[in-house]
Amino acid sequence: MRNVTKTFGTGDARTQALKGVNFDTRLGELLLIVGPSGCGKTTLLSIIAGTMQFDSGEIDVFENRLHTMDKPAITDFRRRDIGFIFQQFNLIPTLSCLENISVPLLLNGVSRRDAEARAREAMKLVGLETKTREHPTNLSGGQQQRVAIARALVHEPRLIICDEPTSALDKDTGAKIMELLHDVAKAPNRSVIVVTHDTRIFRYADRMTEMEDGRVQRVHESYTDYTNEQET
Ligand SMILES: Nc1ncnc2c1ncn2[C@@H]1O[C@H](COP(=O)(O)OP(=O)(O)OP(=O)(O)O)[C@@H](O)[C@H]1O
Ligand SMILES: [Mg+2]
């Protein structure tokens, strides 16, 4: 990402959410992004995922040059290459958990039967195999979050983007999910980007990026680099 800017609103209501963001993600890594509320983290993730337009700058995700692509091309890219775990989960209340998780596969042309079989496997991975027929509204916050995680992983996207993936999870479940995401990042040609305030999961980071006021201020080559700096 090079010099990416994004402004919301006009006149008095104008907010410059991103003021020229530069950073890279490496293949095979779990990159953690930290920073205060309102510094632009969700905006940044939405732009990388192709769900939000940006004003200027350049973004390359694998061989995709987002700044040169039209809407249909970006939609294809998003369906194929991106798994997104939203801060607010964004599950579809009228569908069962299994159907929610099948959606990314159906959008990619997988048959319903195969989609449901793979969705069932994904539900096992996040420990929810008994909830396939349940609707998301009947689940706890942490269970809904795990459905959202299964949905983001089920089509084996190359880039997985997670906005506070452990916010609704207890310590043990959060650790399990981070281990899962860390394993996913190590599969060939994958990367995982995680935004978090949860200090309990910092230790899963391969690198840490600090955002502040619409900019990436610093990149730490490891979690220990980051904690050493916090202490000094
Ligand atoms: N749709 C929108 N319309 C107007 N302003 C917005 C919109 N989305 C975000 N903003 C503003 O852009 C800035 C960055 O918001 P963003 O949601 O990216 O922050 P964040 O770092 O994810 O915060 P948090 O940690 O609270 O989730 C904030 O000042 C926010 O008010
Ligand atoms: Mg946010």
Coordinates of N, CA and C and ligand atoms in Angstrom, one line a residue:
M1 N 0.9 -1.2 0.0 CA 0.0 0.0 0.0 C 0.9 1.2 0.0
R2 N 0.7 2.1 -1.0 CA 1.5 3.3 -1.1 C 0.7 4.6 -1.1
N3 N 1.0 5.4 -0.1 CA 0.3 6.8 0.0 C -1.2 6.7 -0.2
V4 N -1.8 5.8 0.5 CA -3.3 5.7 0.4 C -4.0 6.7 1.3
T5 N -4.9 7.4 0.7 CA -5.7 8.4 1.4 C -7.2 8.1 1.3
K6 N -8.0 8.5 2.3 CA -9.4 8.3 2.3 C -10.0 9.3 3.2
T7 N -11.0 10.1 2.6 CA -11.7 11.1 3.4 C -13.2 10.7 3.4
F8 N -13.8 10.9 4.5 CA -15.3 10.7 4.6 C -15.9 12.1 4.7
G9 N -17.1 12.3 4.1 CA -17.9 13.5 4.2 C -17.3 14.7 3.6
T10 N -18.0 15.9 3.7 CA -17.5 17.1 3.2 C -17.7 18.3 4.2
G11 N -17.1 19.4 3.9 CA -17.2 20.6 4.8 C -16.9 20.3 6.2
D12 N -17.8 20.8 7.1 CA -17.5 20.6 8.6 C -17.5 19.1 9.0
A13 N -18.2 18.3 8.2 CA -18.3 16.9 8.6 C -17.1 16.0 8.0
R14 N -16.1 16.7 7.4 CA -15.0 16.0 6.7 C -14.1 15.4 7.7
T15 N -13.8 14.1 7.5 CA -12.8 13.4 8.3 C -11.8 12.7 7.4
Q16 N -10.6 13.1 7.6 CA -9.6 12.4 6.8 C -9.1 11.1 7.6
A17 N -9.7 10.0 7.2 CA -9.5 8.8 7.9 C -8.1 8.2 7.7
L18 N -7.6 8.2 6.4 CA -6.3 7.8 6.1 C -5.5 8.9 5.4
K19 N -4.3 9.2 5.9 CA -3.6 10.4 5.5 C -2.3 10.0 4.7
G20 N -2.3 9.0 3.9 CA -1.1 8.5 3.2 C -0.5 7.4 3.9
V21 N -1.1 6.2 3.8 CA -0.7 5.0 4.5 C 0.3 4.2 3.6
N22 N 1.4 3.8 4.1 CA 2.3 2.9 3.5 C 2.6 1.7 4.3
F23 N 2.4 0.5 3.7 CA 2.9 -0.7 4.4 C 2.9 -1.9 3.5
D24 N 3.6 -2.9 3.9 CA 3.6 -4.2 3.2 C 3.2 -5.3 4.1
T25 N 2.6 -6.4 3.5 CA 2.4 -7.6 4.2 C 3.2 -8.7 3.4
R26 N 3.8 -9.6 4.2 CA 4.6 -10.6 3.6 C 3.8 -11.9 3.5
L27 N 4.2 -12.8 2.5 CA 3.6 -14.1 2.4 C 4.0 -14.9 3.7
G28 N 3.1 -15.7 4.2 CA 3.4 -16.5 5.3 C 3.4 -15.9 6.7
E29 N 3.0 -14.6 6.8 CA 3.0 -14.0 8.1 C 1.6 -13.6 8.6
L30 N 1.6 -13.5 9.9 CA 0.4 -13.0 10.6 C 0.9 -11.6 11.1
L31 N 0.3 -10.6 10.4 CA 0.7 -9.2 10.7 C -0.4 -8.6 11.6
L32 N 0.0 -8.0 12.7 CA -0.9 -7.4 13.7 C -0.9 -5.9 13.5
I33 N -2.1 -5.3 13.5 CA -2.2 -3.8 13.4 C -2.8 -3.3 14.7
V34 N -2.1 -2.5 15.4 CA -2.7 -1.9 16.6 C -2.7 -0.4 16.5
G35 N -3.6 0.2 17.3 CA -3.7 1.7 17.3 C -5.0 2.1 17.9
P36 N -5.0 3.4 18.4 CA -6.2 3.9 19.2 C -7.5 3.9 18.3
S37 N -8.6 3.8 19.0 CA -9.9 3.9 18.4 C -10.0 5.1 17.5
G38 N -10.5 4.9 16.3 CA -10.6 6.0 15.3 C -9.4 6.4 14.5
C39 N -8.3 5.6 14.6 CA -7.1 6.0 13.9 C -7.2 5.5 12.4
G40 N -8.2 4.7 12.1 CA -8.3 4.3 10.7 C -8.2 2.9 10.4
K41 N -8.2 2.0 11.4 CA -7.9 0.6 11.2 C -8.9 -0.1 10.3
T42 N -10.2 0.1 10.7 CA -11.3 -0.6 9.9 C -11.3 -0.1 8.5
T43 N -11.1 1.2 8.4 CA -11.1 1.9 7.1 C -10.0 1.2 6.2
L44 N -8.8 1.1 6.8 CA -7.7 0.5 6.1 C -8.0 -1.0 5.6
L45 N -8.6 -1.8 6.5 CA -8.9 -3.2 6.2 C -10.0 -3.2 5.1
S46 N -11.0 -2.4 5.2 CA -12.1 -2.4 4.2 C -11.5 -2.1 2.8
I47 N -10.6 -1.2 2.8 CA -10.0 -0.8 1.5 C -9.1 -1.9 0.9
I48 N -8.3 -2.6 1.7 CA -7.5 -3.7 1.2 C -8.4 -4.8 0.7
A49 N -9.6 -5.0 1.4 CA -10.5 -6.1 1.0 C -11.3 -5.7 -0.2
G50 N -11.2 -4.5 -0.7 CA -12.0 -4.1 -1.8 C -13.5 -3.8 -1.5
T51 N -13.8 -3.6 -0.2 CA -15.2 -3.3 0.1 C -15.4 -1.8 0.2
M52 N -14.4 -1.0 0.2 CA -14.5 0.4 0.3 C -13.6 1.1 -0.7
Q53 N -14.1 2.2 -1.4 CA -13.2 2.9 -2.4 C -12.3 3.8 -1.6
F54 N -11.1 4.1 -2.2 CA -10.2 5.0 -1.6 C -9.9 6.2 -2.6
D55 N -9.4 7.3 -2.1 CA -9.3 8.5 -2.8 C -8.0 8.5 -3.7
S56 N -6.9 8.2 -3.2 CA -5.6 8.2 -4.0 C -4.7 7.2 -3.4
G57 N -3.6 7.0 -4.1 CA -2.6 6.0 -3.7 C -2.7 4.7 -4.5
E58 N -1.8 3.8 -4.2 CA -1.7 2.5 -4.9 C -1.8 1.3 -4.0
I59 N -2.5 0.3 -4.4 CA -2.6 -0.9 -3.6 C -2.4 -2.2 -4.5
D60 N -1.4 -3.0 -4.1 CA -1.2 -4.2 -4.8 C -1.5 -5.4 -3.8
V61 N -2.4 -6.2 -4.2 CA -2.7 -7.4 -3.4 C -2.4 -8.6 -4.3
F62 N -1.4 -9.4 -4.0 CA -0.9 -10.4 -5.0 C -0.7 -9.7 -6.3
E63 N -1.3 -10.3 -7.4 CA -1.1 -9.7 -8.7 C -2.2 -8.7 -9.0
N64 N -3.0 -8.4 -8.1 CA -4.1 -7.4 -8.3 C -3.7 -6.0 -8.0
R65 N -3.8 -5.1 -9.0 CA -3.5 -3.7 -8.7 C -4.9 -3.0 -8.5
L66 N -5.3 -2.8 -7.3 CA -6.6 -2.4 -7.0 C -6.9 -1.0 -7.5
H67 N -5.9 -0.1 -7.6 CA -6.1 1.3 -8.1 C -6.4 1.3 -9.6
T68 N -6.2 0.2 -10.3 CA -6.4 0.2 -11.7 C -7.7 -0.6 -12.1
M69 N -8.3 -1.2 -11.1 CA -9.4 -2.2 -11.4 C -10.8 -1.6 -11.3
D70 N -11.7 -2.0 -12.2 CA -13.1 -1.5 -12.1 C -13.8 -2.4 -11.1
K71 N -15.1 -2.0 -10.8 CA -15.9 -2.6 -9.8 C -16.1 -4.1 -10.0
P72 N -16.5 -4.6 -11.2 CA -16.6 -6.0 -11.3 C -15.3 -6.8 -11.1
A73 N -14.2 -6.3 -11.5 CA -12.9 -6.9 -11.3 C -12.6 -7.0 -9.8
I74 N -12.9 -5.9 -9.1 CA -12.7 -5.9 -7.6 C -13.6 -6.9 -6.9
T75 N -14.9 -7.0 -7.4 CA -15.8 -8.0 -6.8 C -15.2 -9.4 -7.0
D76 N -14.8 -9.7 -8.1 CA -14.2 -11.1 -8.4 C -13.0 -11.3 -7.5
F77 N -12.1 -10.3 -7.4 CA -10.9 -10.4 -6.5 C -11.3 -10.7 -5.1
R78 N -12.3 -10.0 -4.6 CA -12.8 -10.1 -3.2 C -13.3 -11.5 -3.0
R79 N -14.1 -12.0 -3.9 CA -14.7 -13.3 -3.7 C -13.7 -14.4 -3.7
R80 N -12.7 -14.3 -4.5 CA -11.7 -15.3 -4.7 C -10.6 -15.3 -3.6
D81 N -10.1 -14.1 -3.4 CA -8.8 -14.0 -2.6 C -8.9 -13.5 -1.2
I82 N -10.1 -13.0 -0.8 CA -10.2 -12.3 0.5 C -11.1 -13.1 1.4
G83 N -10.7 -13.3 2.7 CA -11.6 -13.7 3.7 C -11.6 -12.6 4.8
F84 N -12.8 -12.1 5.1 CA -12.9 -10.9 5.9 C -13.7 -11.3 7.2
I85 N -13.1 -11.1 8.3 CA -13.8 -11.2 9.6 C -14.1 -9.8 10.1
F86 N -15.4 -9.4 10.0 CA -15.8 -8.0 10.3 C -15.9 -7.8 11.8
Q87 N -15.6 -6.5 12.2 CA -15.8 -6.1 13.6 C -17.2 -6.5 14.1
Q88 N -18.2 -6.3 13.3 CA -19.6 -6.5 13.8 C -20.1 -7.9 13.2
F89 N -19.2 -8.8 12.9 CA -19.6 -10.1 12.4 C -20.3 -10.2 11.0
N90 N -21.3 -9.3 10.8 CA -22.1 -9.3 9.5 C -22.6 -10.6 9.1
L91 N -23.1 -11.4 10.0 CA -23.8 -12.7 9.6 C -25.2 -12.4 9.1
I92 N -25.7 -13.3 8.3 CA -27.0 -13.1 7.7 C -28.0 -13.8 8.6
P93 N -28.9 -13.0 9.3 CA -29.7 -13.6 10.4 C -30.8 -14.6 9.9
T94 N -31.2 -14.5 8.6 CA -32.2 -15.4 8.1 C -31.6 -16.7 7.6
L95 N -30.3 -16.9 7.6 CA -29.7 -18.1 7.2 C -29.2 -18.9 8.4
S96 N -29.1 -20.2 8.4 CA -28.5 -21.0 9.4 C -27.0 -20.7 9.4
C97 N -26.3 -21.2 10.4 CA -24.8 -21.0 10.5 C -24.2 -21.7 9.3
L98 N -24.6 -22.9 9.0 CA -24.1 -23.7 7.9 C -24.3 -22.9 6.6
E99 N -25.5 -22.4 6.4 CA -25.7 -21.6 5.2 C -24.9 -20.3 5.1
N100 N -24.7 -19.6 6.3 CA -23.9 -18.5 6.3 C -22.5 -18.8 5.8
I101 N -21.9 -19.9 6.3 CA -20.6 -20.3 6.0 C -20.4 -20.7 4.6
S102 N -21.5 -21.3 4.0 CA -21.5 -21.7 2.6 C -21.5 -20.6 1.6
V103 N -21.9 -19.4 2.0 CA -22.1 -18.3 1.1 C -20.8 -18.0 0.2
P104 N -19.7 -17.9 0.8 CA -18.5 -17.6 0.0 C -18.2 -18.7 -1.1
L105 N -18.5 -19.9 -0.8 CA -18.3 -21.0 -1.7 C -19.3 -20.9 -2.9
L106 N -20.6 -20.7 -2.5 CA -21.7 -20.6 -3.5 C -21.4 -19.4 -4.5
L107 N -20.9 -18.3 -3.9 CA -20.5 -17.2 -4.8 C -19.4 -17.5 -5.7
N108 N -18.6 -18.5 -5.4 CA -17.5 -18.9 -6.2 C -17.8 -20.1 -7.1
G109 N -19.1 -20.4 -7.2 CA -19.6 -21.4 -8.1 C -19.5 -22.9 -7.6
V110 N -19.3 -23.1 -6.3 CA -19.2 -24.4 -5.7 C -20.7 -24.9 -5.6
S111 N -21.0 -26.2 -5.8 CA -22.3 -26.7 -5.7 C -22.8 -26.7 -4.2
R112 N -24.1 -26.6 -4.0 CA -24.6 -26.5 -2.6 C -24.1 -27.7 -1.8
R113 N -24.2 -28.9 -2.4 CA -23.8 -30.1 -1.6 C -22.3 -30.0 -1.2
D114 N -21.4 -29.6 -2.1 CA -20.0 -29.5 -1.7 C -19.8 -28.4 -0.8
A115 N -20.5 -27.3 -1.0 CA -20.3 -26.1 -0.1 C -20.7 -26.5 1.3
E116 N -21.8 -27.2 1.5 CA -22.2 -27.5 2.8 C -21.3 -28.5 3.5
A117 N -20.7 -29.4 2.7 CA -19.7 -30.3 3.3 C -18.5 -29.6 3.8
R118 N -18.0 -28.6 3.0 CA -16.9 -27.8 3.4 C -17.2 -26.9 4.5
A119 N -18.4 -26.4 4.5 CA -18.8 -25.5 5.6 C -18.9 -26.3 6.9
R120 N -19.3 -27.5 6.9 CA -19.4 -28.4 8.0 C -17.9 -28.6 8.6
E121 N -17.0 -28.8 7.7 CA -15.6 -29.0 8.2 C -15.1 -27.7 8.8
A122 N -15.4 -26.5 8.2 CA -15.0 -25.3 8.8 C -15.6 -25.0 10.2
M123 N -16.9 -25.5 10.4 CA -17.5 -25.4 11.7 C -16.8 -26.2 12.7
K124 N -16.3 -27.4 12.3 CA -15.6 -28.2 13.2 C -14.3 -27.5 13.7
L125 N -13.6 -26.9 12.7 CA -12.3 -26.2 13.0 C -12.5 -25.2 14.1
V126 N -13.7 -24.5 14.1 CA -13.9 -23.5 15.1 C -14.7 -24.0 16.3
G127 N -14.9 -25.3 16.4 CA -15.5 -25.9 17.5 C -17.0 -25.7 17.6
L128 N -17.7 -25.6 16.5 CA -19.2 -25.3 16.5 C -20.0 -26.4 15.7
E129 N -19.4 -27.6 15.7 CA -20.1 -28.6 14.8 C -21.5 -29.0 15.3
T130 N -21.9 -28.6 16.5 CA -23.3 -28.9 16.9 C -24.2 -27.8 16.6
K131 N -23.8 -26.7 16.0 CA -24.7 -25.6 15.7 C -25.0 -25.3 14.3
T132 N -24.8 -26.3 13.4 CA -24.9 -26.1 12.0 C -26.3 -25.6 11.6
R133 N -27.4 -26.1 12.2 CA -28.8 -25.7 11.8 C -29.3 -24.5 12.5
E134 N -28.5 -24.0 13.5 CA -28.9 -22.9 14.3 C -28.8 -21.6 13.5
H135 N -29.6 -20.6 13.8 CA -29.5 -19.3 13.2 C -28.6 -18.5 14.1
P136 N -27.8 -17.5 13.5 CA -26.8 -16.8 14.3 C -27.4 -16.1 15.5
T137 N -28.6 -15.6 15.4 CA -29.2 -14.8 16.5 C -29.4 -15.7 17.7
N138 N -29.4 -17.0 17.6 CA -29.6 -17.9 18.8 C -28.2 -18.2 19.4
L139 N -27.1 -17.7 18.9 CA -25.8 -18.0 19.4 C -25.3 -16.9 20.3
S140 N -24.3 -17.2 21.2 CA -23.7 -16.2 22.0 C -22.8 -15.3 21.1
G141 N -22.3 -14.2 21.6 CA -21.4 -13.3 20.8 C -20.2 -14.1 20.3
G142 N -19.6 -14.8 21.2 CA -18.4 -15.6 20.9 C -18.6 -16.6 19.9
Q143 N -19.8 -17.3 19.9 CA -20.1 -18.3 18.9 C -20.3 -17.6 17.6
Q144 N -21.0 -16.5 17.6 CA -21.2 -15.8 16.3 C -19.9 -15.4 15.7
Q145 N -19.0 -15.0 16.6 CA -17.7 -14.6 16.1 C -17.0 -15.8 15.4
R146 N -17.1 -16.9 16.0 CA -16.5 -18.1 15.4 C -17.1 -18.5 14.1
V147 N -18.5 -18.3 14.0 CA -19.1 -18.5 12.7 C -18.5 -17.6 11.6
A148 N -18.3 -16.3 12.0 CA -17.7 -15.4 11.1 C -16.3 -15.8 10.7
I149 N -15.6 -16.4 11.6 CA -14.2 -16.8 11.3 C -14.3 -18.0 10.3
A150 N -15.2 -18.9 10.6 CA -15.3 -20.1 9.7 C -15.7 -19.6 8.3
R151 N -16.6 -18.6 8.2 CA -17.0 -18.1 6.9 C -15.8 -17.5 6.2
A152 N -14.9 -16.8 6.9 CA -13.8 -16.1 6.3 C -12.7 -17.1 5.8
L153 N -12.7 -18.3 6.3 CA -11.7 -19.3 6.0 C -12.1 -20.3 5.0
V154 N -13.4 -20.5 4.8 CA -14.0 -21.7 4.2 C -13.6 -21.8 2.7
H155 N -13.4 -20.7 2.0 CA -13.0 -20.8 0.6 C -11.5 -20.7 0.4
E156 N -10.8 -20.8 1.5 CA -9.3 -20.8 1.4 C -8.7 -19.6 0.7
P157 N -9.1 -18.4 1.1 CA -8.6 -17.2 0.4 C -7.1 -17.0 0.7
R158 N -6.4 -16.3 -0.2 CA -5.0 -16.1 0.0 C -4.7 -15.0 1.1
L159 N -5.7 -14.1 1.3 CA -5.5 -13.0 2.3 C -6.7 -13.0 3.2
I160 N -6.4 -13.2 4.5 CA -7.4 -13.2 5.5 C -7.3 -11.9 6.4
I161 N -8.4 -11.2 6.5 CA -8.4 -9.9 7.1 C -9.3 -10.0 8.3
C162 N -8.8 -9.7 9.5 CA -9.6 -9.9 10.7 C -9.7 -8.6 11.5
D163 N -10.9 -8.1 11.7 CA -11.1 -6.9 12.5 C -11.5 -7.3 13.9
E164 N -10.6 -7.3 14.9 CA -10.9 -7.7 16.3 C -11.5 -9.1 16.4
P165 N -10.8 -10.1 15.9 CA -11.4 -11.4 15.8 C -11.6 -12.1 17.2
T166 N -11.0 -11.6 18.2 CA -11.2 -12.2 19.5 C -11.9 -11.3 20.5
S167 N -12.5 -10.2 20.0 CA -13.2 -9.3 21.0 C -14.3 -9.9 21.8
A168 N -15.0 -10.9 21.3 CA -16.1 -11.5 22.0 C -15.7 -12.9 22.6
L169 N -14.4 -13.2 22.6 CA -14.0 -14.6 23.0 C -13.3 -14.6 24.3
D170 N -13.5 -15.6 25.1 CA -12.8 -15.8 26.4 C -11.4 -16.2 26.0
K171 N -10.5 -16.2 27.1 CA -9.1 -16.3 26.9 C -8.7 -17.6 26.1
D172 N -9.3 -18.7 26.5 CA -8.9 -20.0 25.9 C -9.4 -20.1 24.5
T173 N -10.7 -19.7 24.2 CA -11.2 -19.8 22.8 C -10.4 -18.8 22.0
G174 N -10.1 -17.6 22.5 CA -9.3 -16.6 21.7 C -8.0 -17.2 21.3
A175 N -7.3 -17.9 22.3 CA -6.0 -18.5 22.0 C -6.1 -19.6 20.9
K176 N -7.2 -20.4 21.0 CA -7.4 -21.4 19.9 C -7.6 -20.8 18.6
I177 N -8.4 -19.7 18.5 CA -8.7 -19.0 17.2 C -7.4 -18.4 16.7
M178 N -6.5 -17.8 17.6 CA -5.3 -17.2 17.1 C -4.3 -18.3 16.6
E179 N -4.3 -19.5 17.3 CA -3.5 -20.6 16.8 C -3.9 -21.0 15.4
L180 N -5.3 -21.1 15.2 CA -5.8 -21.4 13.9 C -5.4 -20.4 12.9
L181 N -5.5 -19.1 13.2 CA -5.2 -18.1 12.2 C -3.7 -18.1 11.9
H182 N -2.9 -18.4 12.9 CA -1.4 -18.5 12.8 C -1.1 -19.6 11.8
D183 N -1.7 -20.8 12.0 CA -1.5 -21.9 11.1 C -1.9 -21.6 9.7
V184 N -3.1 -20.9 9.6 CA -3.6 -20.6 8.2 C -2.5 -19.7 7.5
A185 N -1.9 -18.8 8.3 CA -0.9 -17.9 7.7 C 0.3 -18.6 7.2
K186 N 0.6 -19.8 7.7 CA 1.7 -20.6 7.3 C 1.5 -21.5 6.1
A187 N 0.2 -21.6 5.7 CA -0.1 -22.4 4.5 C 0.6 -21.7 3.3
P188 N 0.9 -22.4 2.2 CA 1.6 -21.7 1.1 C 0.8 -20.5 0.6
N189 N 1.5 -19.4 0.3 CA 1.0 -18.2 -0.4 C -0.2 -17.6 0.4
R190 N -0.1 -17.6 1.7 CA -1.1 -17.0 2.5 C -0.6 -15.8 3.3
S191 N -1.5 -14.9 3.7 CA -1.1 -13.9 4.7 C -2.4 -13.7 5.5
V192 N -2.1 -13.3 6.8 CA -3.2 -12.9 7.7 C -2.9 -11.6 8.3
I193 N -3.9 -10.7 8.2 CA -3.8 -9.4 8.8 C -4.8 -9.3 9.9
V194 N -4.4 -8.9 11.1 CA -5.3 -8.9 12.3 C -5.2 -7.5 12.9
V195 N -6.4 -6.8 13.1 CA -6.5 -5.6 13.9 C -6.9 -6.0 15.2
T196 N -6.3 -5.5 16.3 CA -6.7 -5.8 17.6 C -6.3 -4.8 18.7
H197 N -7.1 -4.8 19.8 CA -6.8 -4.1 21.0 C -6.4 -5.1 22.1
D198 N -6.5 -6.4 21.7 CA -6.4 -7.5 22.7 C -5.0 -7.8 23.0
T199 N -4.4 -7.3 24.1 CA -3.0 -7.6 24.3 C -2.7 -9.0 24.5
R200 N -3.7 -9.8 24.9 CA -3.5 -11.3 25.1 C -3.1 -12.0 23.9
I201 N -3.4 -11.4 22.7 CA -3.0 -12.1 21.5 C -1.8 -11.5 20.7
F202 N -1.2 -10.5 21.3 CA 0.0 -9.9 20.7 C 1.0 -10.9 20.4
R203 N 1.2 -11.9 21.2 CA 2.3 -12.9 21.1 C 2.2 -13.7 19.8
Y204 N 1.0 -13.7 19.2 CA 0.9 -14.5 17.9 C 1.4 -13.8 16.7
A205 N 1.8 -12.5 16.9 CA 2.2 -11.7 15.7 C 3.5 -12.1 15.2
D206 N 3.7 -12.2 13.9 CA 5.0 -12.3 13.3 C 5.6 -10.9 13.2
R207 N 4.8 -9.9 12.8 CA 5.2 -8.5 12.9 C 4.1 -7.7 13.4
M208 N 4.4 -6.5 13.9 CA 3.4 -5.6 14.4 C 3.5 -4.2 13.8
T209 N 2.4 -3.7 13.4 CA 2.3 -2.4 12.8 C 1.5 -1.4 13.7
E210 N 2.0 -0.3 14.0 CA 1.3 0.7 14.8 C 0.7 1.8 13.9
M211 N -0.6 2.0 14.1 CA -1.3 3.1 13.4 C -1.6 4.2 14.3
E212 N -1.6 5.4 13.8 CA -2.0 6.5 14.6 C -2.5 7.6 13.7
D213 N -3.6 8.2 14.0 CA -4.1 9.3 13.3 C -4.0 9.2 11.8
G214 N -4.5 8.1 11.2 CA -4.6 7.9 9.8 C -3.3 7.6 9.1
R215 N -2.3 7.2 9.9 CA -1.0 6.8 9.3 C -0.4 5.5 10.0
V216 N 0.4 4.8 9.2 CA 1.2 3.7 9.8 C 2.4 4.4 10.3
Q217 N 2.6 4.4 11.6 CA 3.7 5.1 12.2 C 5.0 4.3 12.3
R218 N 4.8 3.0 12.6 CA 5.9 2.1 12.9 C 5.6 0.7 12.5
V219 N 6.7 -0.1 12.1 CA 6.5 -1.5 12.0 C 7.6 -2.2 12.8
H220 N 7.2 -3.1 13.6 CA 8.1 -3.9 14.5 C 8.3 -5.3 13.9
E221 N 9.6 -5.7 13.8 CA 9.9 -7.0 13.1 C 9.4 -8.2 13.9
S222 N 9.1 -8.0 15.2 CA 8.6 -9.1 16.0 C 7.8 -8.5 17.2
Y223 N 7.0 -9.4 17.8 CA 6.3 -9.0 19.0 C 7.2 -8.5 20.1
T224 N 8.4 -9.2 20.3 CA 9.3 -8.8 21.3 C 9.9 -7.4 21.1
D225 N 10.2 -7.1 19.8 CA 10.6 -5.7 19.5 C 9.6 -4.7 20.0
Y226 N 8.4 -5.0 19.8 CA 7.3 -4.1 20.2 C 7.3 -4.0 21.7
T227 N 7.3 -5.1 22.4 CA 7.2 -5.0 23.9 C 8.4 -4.4 24.5
N228 N 9.6 -4.6 23.9 CA 10.8 -4.0 24.4 C 10.7 -2.5 24.3
E229 N 10.1 -2.0 23.2 CA 10.0 -0.6 23.0 C 9.0 0.0 24.0
Q230 N 7.9 -0.7 24.2 CA 6.9 -0.2 25.2 C 7.5 0.0 26.6
E231 N 8.4 -0.9 26.9 CA 9.0 -0.9 28.3 C 10.0 0.2 28.4
T232 N 10.7 0.6 27.3 CA 11.7 1.7 27.5 C 11.1 3.1 27.3
Ligands
LIG1 N1 -18.7 5.7 7.0 C1 -18.1 6.7 7.6 N2 -18.5 8.0 7.5 C2 -17.9 9.0 8.1 N3 -16.8 8.9 8.9 C3 -16.3 7.6 9.1 C4 -16.9 6.5 8.5 N4 -16.2 5.4 8.8 C5 -15.2 5.8 9.6 N5 -15.3 7.2 9.8 C6 -14.3 8.0 10.5 O1 -13.0 7.7 10.1 C7 -12.1 7.6 11.2 C8 -11.5 6.2 11.2 O2 -12.5 5.2 11.5 P1 -12.2 3.7 11.7 O3 -13.5 3.0 11.8 O4 -11.3 3.3 10.5 O5 -11.4 3.6 13.0 P2 -10.8 2.4 13.8 O6 -9.3 2.6 14.0 O7 -11.3 1.1 13.2 O8 -11.5 2.5 15.3 P3 -12.0 1.4 16.3 O9 -10.7 0.9 17.0 O10 -12.9 2.2 17.3 O11 -12.7 0.3 15.6 C9 -12.9 7.9 12.4 O12 -12.7 9.3 12.8 C10 -14.4 7.7 12.0 O13 -15.3 8.5 12.7
MG2 MG -12.5 -0.4 13.8

